[in-house]
CSV table of C-alpha atoms in Angstrom, one decimal:
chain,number,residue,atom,x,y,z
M,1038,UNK,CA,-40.8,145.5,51.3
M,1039,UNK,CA,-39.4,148.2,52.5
M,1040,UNK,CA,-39.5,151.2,50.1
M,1041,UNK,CA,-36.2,152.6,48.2
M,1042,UNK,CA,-34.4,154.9,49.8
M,1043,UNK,CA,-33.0,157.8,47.4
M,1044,UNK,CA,-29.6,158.9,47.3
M,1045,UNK,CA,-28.0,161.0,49.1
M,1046,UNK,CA,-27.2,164.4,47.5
M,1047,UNK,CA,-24.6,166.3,47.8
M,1048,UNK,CA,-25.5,170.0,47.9
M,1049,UNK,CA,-25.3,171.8,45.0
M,1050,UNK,CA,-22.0,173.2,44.1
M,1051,UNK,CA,-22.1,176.9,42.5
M,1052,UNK,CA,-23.0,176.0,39.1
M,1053,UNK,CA,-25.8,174.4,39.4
M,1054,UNK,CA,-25.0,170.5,38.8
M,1055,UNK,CA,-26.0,167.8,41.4
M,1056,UNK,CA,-22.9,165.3,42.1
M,1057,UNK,CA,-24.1,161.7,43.5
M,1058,UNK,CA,-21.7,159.9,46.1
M,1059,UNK,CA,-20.1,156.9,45.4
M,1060,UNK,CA,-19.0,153.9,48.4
M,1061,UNK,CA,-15.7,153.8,48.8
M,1062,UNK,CA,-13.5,150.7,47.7
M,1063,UNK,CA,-13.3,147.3,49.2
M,1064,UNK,CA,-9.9,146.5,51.2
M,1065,UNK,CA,-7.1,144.4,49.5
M,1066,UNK,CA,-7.3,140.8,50.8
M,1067,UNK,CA,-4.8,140.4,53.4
M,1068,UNK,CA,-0.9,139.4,52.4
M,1069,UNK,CA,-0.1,136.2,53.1
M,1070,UNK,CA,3.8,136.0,54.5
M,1071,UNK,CA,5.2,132.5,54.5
M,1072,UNK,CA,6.6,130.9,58.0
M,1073,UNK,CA,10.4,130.9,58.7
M,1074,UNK,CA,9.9,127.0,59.2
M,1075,UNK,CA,8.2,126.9,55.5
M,1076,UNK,CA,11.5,129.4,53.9
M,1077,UNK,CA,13.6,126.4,56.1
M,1078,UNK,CA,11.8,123.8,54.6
M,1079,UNK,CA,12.2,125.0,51.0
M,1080,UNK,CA,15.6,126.6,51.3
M,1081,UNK,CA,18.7,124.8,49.6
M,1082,UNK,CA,21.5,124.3,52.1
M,1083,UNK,CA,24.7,126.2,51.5
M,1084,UNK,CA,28.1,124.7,51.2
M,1085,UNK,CA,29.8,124.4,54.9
M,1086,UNK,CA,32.2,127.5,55.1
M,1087,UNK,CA,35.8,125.3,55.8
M,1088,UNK,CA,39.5,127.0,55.7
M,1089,UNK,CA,39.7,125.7,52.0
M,1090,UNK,CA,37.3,128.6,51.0
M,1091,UNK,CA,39.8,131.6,51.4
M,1092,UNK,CA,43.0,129.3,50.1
M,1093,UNK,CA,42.9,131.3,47.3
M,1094,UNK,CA,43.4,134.8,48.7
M,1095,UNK,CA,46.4,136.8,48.1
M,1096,UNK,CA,47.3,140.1,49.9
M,1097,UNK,CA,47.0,142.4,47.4
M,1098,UNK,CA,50.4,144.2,48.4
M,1099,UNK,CA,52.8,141.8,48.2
M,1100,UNK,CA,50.7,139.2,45.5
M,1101,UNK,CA,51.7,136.2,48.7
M,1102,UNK,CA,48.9,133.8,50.5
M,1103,UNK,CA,51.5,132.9,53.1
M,1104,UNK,CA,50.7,134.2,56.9
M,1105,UNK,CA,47.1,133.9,56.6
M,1106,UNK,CA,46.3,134.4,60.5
M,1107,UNK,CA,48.1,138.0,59.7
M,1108,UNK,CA,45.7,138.5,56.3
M,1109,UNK,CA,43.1,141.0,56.8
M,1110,UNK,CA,39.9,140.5,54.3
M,1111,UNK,CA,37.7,144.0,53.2
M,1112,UNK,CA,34.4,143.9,54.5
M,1113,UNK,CA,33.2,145.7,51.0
M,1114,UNK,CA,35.4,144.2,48.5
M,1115,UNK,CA,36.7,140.9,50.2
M,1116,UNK,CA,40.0,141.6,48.9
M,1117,UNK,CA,43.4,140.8,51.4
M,1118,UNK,CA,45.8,142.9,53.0
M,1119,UNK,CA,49.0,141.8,54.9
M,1120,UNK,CA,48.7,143.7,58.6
M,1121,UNK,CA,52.0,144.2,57.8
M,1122,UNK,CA,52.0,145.4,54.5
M,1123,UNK,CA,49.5,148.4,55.4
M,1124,UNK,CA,50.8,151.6,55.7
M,1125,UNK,CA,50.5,152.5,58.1
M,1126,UNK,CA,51.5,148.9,59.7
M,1127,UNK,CA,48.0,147.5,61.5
M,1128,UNK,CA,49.4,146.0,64.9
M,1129,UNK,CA,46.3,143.6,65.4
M,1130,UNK,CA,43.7,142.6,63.8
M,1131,UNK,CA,40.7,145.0,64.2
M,1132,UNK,CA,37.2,143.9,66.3
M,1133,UNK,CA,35.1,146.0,64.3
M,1134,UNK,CA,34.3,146.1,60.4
M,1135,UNK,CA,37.6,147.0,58.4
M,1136,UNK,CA,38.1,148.4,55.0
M,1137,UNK,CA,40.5,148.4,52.8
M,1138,UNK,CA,42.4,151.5,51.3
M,1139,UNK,CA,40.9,151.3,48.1
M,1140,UNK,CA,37.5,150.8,49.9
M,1141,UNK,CA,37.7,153.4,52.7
M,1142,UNK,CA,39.6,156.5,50.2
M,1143,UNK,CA,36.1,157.7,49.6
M,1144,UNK,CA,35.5,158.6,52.8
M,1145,UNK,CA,32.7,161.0,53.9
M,1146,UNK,CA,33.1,163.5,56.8
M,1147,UNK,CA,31.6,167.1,57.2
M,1148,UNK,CA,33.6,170.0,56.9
M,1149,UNK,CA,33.5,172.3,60.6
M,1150,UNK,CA,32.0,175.8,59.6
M,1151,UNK,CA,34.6,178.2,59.7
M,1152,UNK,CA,32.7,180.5,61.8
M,1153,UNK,CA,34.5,182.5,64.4
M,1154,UNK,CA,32.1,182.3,67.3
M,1155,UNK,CA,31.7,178.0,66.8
M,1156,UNK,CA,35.4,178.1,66.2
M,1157,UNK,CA,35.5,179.7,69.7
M,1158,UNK,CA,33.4,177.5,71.7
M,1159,UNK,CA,34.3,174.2,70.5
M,1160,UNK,CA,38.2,175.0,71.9
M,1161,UNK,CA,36.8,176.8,74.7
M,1162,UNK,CA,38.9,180.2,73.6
M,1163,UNK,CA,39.0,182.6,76.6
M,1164,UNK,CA,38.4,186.3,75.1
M,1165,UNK,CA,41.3,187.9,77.7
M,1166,UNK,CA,43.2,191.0,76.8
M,1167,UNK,CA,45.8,191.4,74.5
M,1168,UNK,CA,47.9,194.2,75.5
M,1169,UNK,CA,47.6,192.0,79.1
M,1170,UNK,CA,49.0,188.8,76.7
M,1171,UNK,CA,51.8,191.1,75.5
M,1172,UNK,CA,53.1,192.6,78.7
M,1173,UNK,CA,53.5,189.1,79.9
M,1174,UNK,CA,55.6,187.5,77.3
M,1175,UNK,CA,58.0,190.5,77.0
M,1176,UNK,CA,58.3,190.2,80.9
M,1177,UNK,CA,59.0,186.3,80.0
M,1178,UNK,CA,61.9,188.0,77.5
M,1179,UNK,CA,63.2,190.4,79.6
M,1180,UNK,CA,63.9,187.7,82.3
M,1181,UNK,CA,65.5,185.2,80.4
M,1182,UNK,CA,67.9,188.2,78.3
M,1183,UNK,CA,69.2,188.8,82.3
M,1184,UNK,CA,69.7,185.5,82.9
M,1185,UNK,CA,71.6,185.1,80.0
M,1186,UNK,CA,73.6,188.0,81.0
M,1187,UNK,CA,74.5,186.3,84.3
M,1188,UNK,CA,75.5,183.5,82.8
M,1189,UNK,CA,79.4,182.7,83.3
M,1190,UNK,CA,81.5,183.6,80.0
M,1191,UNK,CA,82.6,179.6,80.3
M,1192,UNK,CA,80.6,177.0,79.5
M,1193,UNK,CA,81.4,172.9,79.4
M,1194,UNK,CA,78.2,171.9,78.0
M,1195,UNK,CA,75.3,174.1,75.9
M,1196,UNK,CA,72.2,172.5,76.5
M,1197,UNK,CA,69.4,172.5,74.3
M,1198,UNK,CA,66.3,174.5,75.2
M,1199,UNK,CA,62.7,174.4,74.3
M,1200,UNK,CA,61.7,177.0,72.2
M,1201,UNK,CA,57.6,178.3,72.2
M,1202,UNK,CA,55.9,177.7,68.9
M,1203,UNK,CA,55.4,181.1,66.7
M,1204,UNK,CA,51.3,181.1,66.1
M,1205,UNK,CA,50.7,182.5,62.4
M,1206,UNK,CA,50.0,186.3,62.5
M,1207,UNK,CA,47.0,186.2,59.9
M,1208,UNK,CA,43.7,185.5,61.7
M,1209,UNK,CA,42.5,183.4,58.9
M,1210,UNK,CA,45.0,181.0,58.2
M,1211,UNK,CA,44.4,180.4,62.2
M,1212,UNK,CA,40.8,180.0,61.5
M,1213,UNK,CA,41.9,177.5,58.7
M,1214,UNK,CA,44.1,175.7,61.4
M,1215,UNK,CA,41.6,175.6,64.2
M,1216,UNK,CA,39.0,174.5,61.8
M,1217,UNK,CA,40.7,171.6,60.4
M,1218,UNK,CA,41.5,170.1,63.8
M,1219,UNK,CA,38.2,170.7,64.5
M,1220,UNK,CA,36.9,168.6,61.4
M,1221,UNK,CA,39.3,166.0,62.4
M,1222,UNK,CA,38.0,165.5,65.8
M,1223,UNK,CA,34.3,166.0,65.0
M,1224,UNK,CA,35.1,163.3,61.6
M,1225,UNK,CA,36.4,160.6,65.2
M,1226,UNK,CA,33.3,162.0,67.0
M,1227,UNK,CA,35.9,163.3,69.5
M,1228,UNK,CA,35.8,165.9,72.2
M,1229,UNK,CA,38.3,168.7,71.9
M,1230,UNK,CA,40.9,168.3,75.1
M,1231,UNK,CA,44.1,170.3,76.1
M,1232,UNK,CA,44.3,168.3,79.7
M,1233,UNK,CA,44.8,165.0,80.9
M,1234,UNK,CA,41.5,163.5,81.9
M,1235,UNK,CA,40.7,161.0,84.5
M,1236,UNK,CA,37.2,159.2,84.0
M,1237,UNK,CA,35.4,157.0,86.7
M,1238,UNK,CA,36.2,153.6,86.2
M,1239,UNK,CA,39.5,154.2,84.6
M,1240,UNK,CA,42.8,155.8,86.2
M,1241,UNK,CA,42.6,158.1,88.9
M,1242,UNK,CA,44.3,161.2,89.1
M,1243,UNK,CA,46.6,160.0,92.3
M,1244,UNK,CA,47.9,156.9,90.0
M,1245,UNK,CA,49.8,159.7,88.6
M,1246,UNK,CA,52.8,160.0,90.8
M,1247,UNK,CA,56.3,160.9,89.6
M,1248,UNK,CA,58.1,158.8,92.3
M,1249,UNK,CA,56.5,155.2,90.7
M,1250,UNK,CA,58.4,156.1,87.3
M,1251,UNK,CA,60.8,153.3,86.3
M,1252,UNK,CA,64.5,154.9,87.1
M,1253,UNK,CA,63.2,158.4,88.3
M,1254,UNK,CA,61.4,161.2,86.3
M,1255,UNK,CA,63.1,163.7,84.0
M,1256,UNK,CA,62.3,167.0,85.6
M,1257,UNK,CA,62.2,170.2,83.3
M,1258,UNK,CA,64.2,173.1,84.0
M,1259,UNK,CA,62.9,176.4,84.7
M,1260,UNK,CA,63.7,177.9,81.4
M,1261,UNK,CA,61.5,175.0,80.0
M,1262,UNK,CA,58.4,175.6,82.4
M,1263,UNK,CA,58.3,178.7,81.5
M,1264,UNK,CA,57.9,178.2,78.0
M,1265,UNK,CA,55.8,175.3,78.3
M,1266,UNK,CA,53.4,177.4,80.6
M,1267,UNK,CA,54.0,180.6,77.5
M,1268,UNK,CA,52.4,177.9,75.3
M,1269,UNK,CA,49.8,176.8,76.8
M,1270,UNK,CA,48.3,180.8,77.4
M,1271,UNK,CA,48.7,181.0,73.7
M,1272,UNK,CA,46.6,177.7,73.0
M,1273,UNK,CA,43.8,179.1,75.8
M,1274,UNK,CA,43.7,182.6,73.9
M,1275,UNK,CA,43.4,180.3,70.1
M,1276,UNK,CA,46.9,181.0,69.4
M,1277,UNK,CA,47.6,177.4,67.8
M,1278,UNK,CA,50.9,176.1,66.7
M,1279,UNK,CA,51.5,176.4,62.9
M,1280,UNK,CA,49.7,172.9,62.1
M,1281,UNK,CA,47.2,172.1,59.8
M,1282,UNK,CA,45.3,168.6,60.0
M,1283,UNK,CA,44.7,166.9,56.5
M,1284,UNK,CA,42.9,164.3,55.2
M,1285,UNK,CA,44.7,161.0,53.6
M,1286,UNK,CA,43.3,158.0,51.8
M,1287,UNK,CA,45.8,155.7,53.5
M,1288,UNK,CA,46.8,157.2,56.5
M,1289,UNK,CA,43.6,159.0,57.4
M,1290,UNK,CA,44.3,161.9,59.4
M,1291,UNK,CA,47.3,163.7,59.5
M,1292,UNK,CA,49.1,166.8,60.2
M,1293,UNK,CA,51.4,169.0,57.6
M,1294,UNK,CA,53.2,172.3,59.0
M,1295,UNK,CA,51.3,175.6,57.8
M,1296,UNK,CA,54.6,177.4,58.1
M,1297,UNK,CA,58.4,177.3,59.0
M,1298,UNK,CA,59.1,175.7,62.8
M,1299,UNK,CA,62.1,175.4,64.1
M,1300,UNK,CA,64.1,173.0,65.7
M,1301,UNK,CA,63.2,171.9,69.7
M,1302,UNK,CA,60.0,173.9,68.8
M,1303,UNK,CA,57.7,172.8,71.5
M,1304,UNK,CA,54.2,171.7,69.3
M,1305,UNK,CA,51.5,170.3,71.9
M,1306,UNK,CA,51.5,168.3,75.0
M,1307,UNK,CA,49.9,165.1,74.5
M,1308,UNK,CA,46.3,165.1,76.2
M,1309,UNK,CA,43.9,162.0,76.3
M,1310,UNK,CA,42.0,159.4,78.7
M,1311,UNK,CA,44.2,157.8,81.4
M,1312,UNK,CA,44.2,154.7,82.0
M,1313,UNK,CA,46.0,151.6,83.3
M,1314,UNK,CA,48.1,149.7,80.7
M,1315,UNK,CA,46.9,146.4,81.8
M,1316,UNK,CA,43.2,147.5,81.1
M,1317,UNK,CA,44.2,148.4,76.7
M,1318,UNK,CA,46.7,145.8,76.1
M,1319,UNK,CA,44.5,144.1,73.8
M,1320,UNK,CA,43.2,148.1,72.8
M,1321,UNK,CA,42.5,148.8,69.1
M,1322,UNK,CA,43.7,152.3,69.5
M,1323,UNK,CA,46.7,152.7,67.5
M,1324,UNK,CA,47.7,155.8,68.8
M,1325,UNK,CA,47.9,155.2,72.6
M,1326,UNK,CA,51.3,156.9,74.3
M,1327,UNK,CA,53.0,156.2,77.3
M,1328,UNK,CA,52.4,158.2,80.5
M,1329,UNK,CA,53.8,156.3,83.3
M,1330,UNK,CA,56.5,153.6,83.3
M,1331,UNK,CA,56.2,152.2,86.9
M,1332,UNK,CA,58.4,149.4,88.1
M,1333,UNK,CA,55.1,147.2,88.7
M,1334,UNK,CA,53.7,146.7,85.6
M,1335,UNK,CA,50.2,146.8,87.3
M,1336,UNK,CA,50.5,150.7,87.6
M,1337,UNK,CA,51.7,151.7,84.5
M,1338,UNK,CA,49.6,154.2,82.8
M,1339,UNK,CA,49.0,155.4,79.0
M,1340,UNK,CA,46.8,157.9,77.3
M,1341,UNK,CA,44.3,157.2,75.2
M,1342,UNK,CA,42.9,159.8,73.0
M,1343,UNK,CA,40.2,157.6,71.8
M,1344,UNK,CA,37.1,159.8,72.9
M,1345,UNK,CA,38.7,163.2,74.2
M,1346,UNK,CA,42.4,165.1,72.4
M,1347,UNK,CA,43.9,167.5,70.8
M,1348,UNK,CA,46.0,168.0,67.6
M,1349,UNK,CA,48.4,165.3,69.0
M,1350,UNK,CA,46.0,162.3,68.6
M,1351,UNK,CA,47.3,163.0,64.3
M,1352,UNK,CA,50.9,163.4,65.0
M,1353,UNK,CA,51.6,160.2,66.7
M,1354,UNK,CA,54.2,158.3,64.3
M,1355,UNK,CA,54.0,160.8,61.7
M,1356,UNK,CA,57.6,161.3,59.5
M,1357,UNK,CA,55.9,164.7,58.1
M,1358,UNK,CA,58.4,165.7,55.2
M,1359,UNK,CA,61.7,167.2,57.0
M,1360,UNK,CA,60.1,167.8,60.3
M,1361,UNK,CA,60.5,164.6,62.6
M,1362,UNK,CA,57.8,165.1,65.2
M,1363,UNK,CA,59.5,163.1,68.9
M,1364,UNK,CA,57.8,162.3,71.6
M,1365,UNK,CA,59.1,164.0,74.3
M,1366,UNK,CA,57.3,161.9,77.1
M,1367,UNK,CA,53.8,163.5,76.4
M,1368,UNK,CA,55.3,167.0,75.0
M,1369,UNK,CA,56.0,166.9,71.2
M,1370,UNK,CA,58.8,168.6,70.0
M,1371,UNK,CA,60.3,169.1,66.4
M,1372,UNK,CA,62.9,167.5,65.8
M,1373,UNK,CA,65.2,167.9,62.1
């Protein structure tokens, strides 16, 4: 027999005692996870699913069962909603998970830091000089004061003119603006777009061609080009339109004016994906616009501001108080 081995000591700590080690403990038996043939095997069947189950639902709205291919179910709550009785009025019925208004009010999105320098590179704001900016526009005024002076004393008709938007003059109410549409977009996990885009796969940018328009194109006059091109140096310089983009519990995202616009004030153009009509007719976007009414329907094109926009994606269909927002082709104007 072989002769007992001591144990072994750990050395001594710095008060003297002697401290034995100990083996550690044994493993836990293995866990035993039953088969999914066994769960099948032992599982009680559930009552087949049949068009009786839902006879009983009622759209909340309007308290009727009637129209049930047109009856919307919460995927939280289970509850029913008439597409028609939404507001705003759901055209199809969606692909994805849906919620309800009660449901979906609680909804969580991250406020955009009102910083500046992020405000400036999410719009892509080009630092130019403002005394430049100035001298332009009052070269712009000073044109358009001699044409009116050259303009004969009679007139048959007085046609209506776009005017430019007026940008708020305090820098951070802008800031509030810019960062609200900013929120907005980053809430939709959109990309911030003043331009029509053209993406591989969808419309190209030579499907765009004035002469396929159903009936002709409207073509702006001069007076008009010139403020639309005023604008759009004021949006590349973060001068924004007098807009601010607010959350609702119904409607989701929309727009209230910051400030007093006037009527035929030109707001934003309308910016988005382009694509051919026949490719989103069965599109869940609800706020897809019109961009080219061609006599073949095979090359009509829309915009979709699904994945790339600007403030206009929250205007679309929006009565906003006293300020009746028309679309204008894709320019927005105001409208009382």
């Amino acid at each position: 027999m072989a002769p007992k081995r001591p144990e072994a000591e750990s050395p001594s700590p710095t008060n003297g005692s002697v401290r034995k080690r100990t083996a550690a403990p044994p493993p836990p038996p293995p866990r035993r996870y039953r088969s999914l043939a066994e769960i099948m095997r032992t599982a009680k069947a559930a009552p087949p699913v049949t068009g009786d189950y839902y006879s009983d639902v009622r759209c909340e709205q309007c308290r009727s069962g009637d129209c049930d291919d047109e009856l919307l179910l919460c995927d939280r709550c289970e509850k029913g909603y008439h597409l028609f009785c939404l507001r705003p009025i759901v055209v199809r019925v969606p692909t994805g998970p849906w919620l309800c208004p009660s449901c979906a009010r609680e909804r969580p999105f991250r406020r955009f830091p009102l910083m500046q320098k992020k405000i400036i590179d999410f719009f892509r704001i080009q630092r130019c000089s403002i005394a430049a900016a100035e001298e332009k526009c009052g070269i712009s005024q000073d044109t358009r004061k001699r044409r009116r002076r050259s303009m004969p004393l009679i007139m048959h008709k007085k046609r209506r003119r776009i005017l430019p938007f007026t940008p708020n003059e305090n820098p951070a109410q802008r800031l509030q603006q810019m960062g609200s549409l900013a929120t907005a977009l980053t809430a939709l996990k959109m990309e911030f777009s003043n331009e029509l885009t053209y993406m591989r796969g969808m419309a190209s940018r030579s499907a765009n061609q004035a002469i396929l328009e159903k009936g002709g194109m409207q073509v702006l006059p001069r007076e008009d080009k010139e403020t639309l091109e005023l604008c759009r140096a004021m949006c590349k310089r973060g001068e924004c339109p007098p807009l601010v983009v607010v959350y609702d519990s119904l409607e989701g995202f929309t727009v209230q004016a910051d400030g007093h616009i006037k009527d035929m004030t030109f707001i934003t153009e309308y910016t988005g994906d382009v694509d051919y009509l026949v490719n989103r007719e069965h599109d869940d976007c609800d706020s897809m616009m019109t961009l080219l009414s061609a006599t073949n329907p095979s090359n009509s094109l829309v915009i979709c501001p699904d994945k790339r926009g600007n403030i206009a994606r929250f205007i679309n269909g929006i009565n906003n108080h006293n300020h009746h927002y028309r679309q204008a082709r894709w320019h927005l104007l105001v409208e009382y």
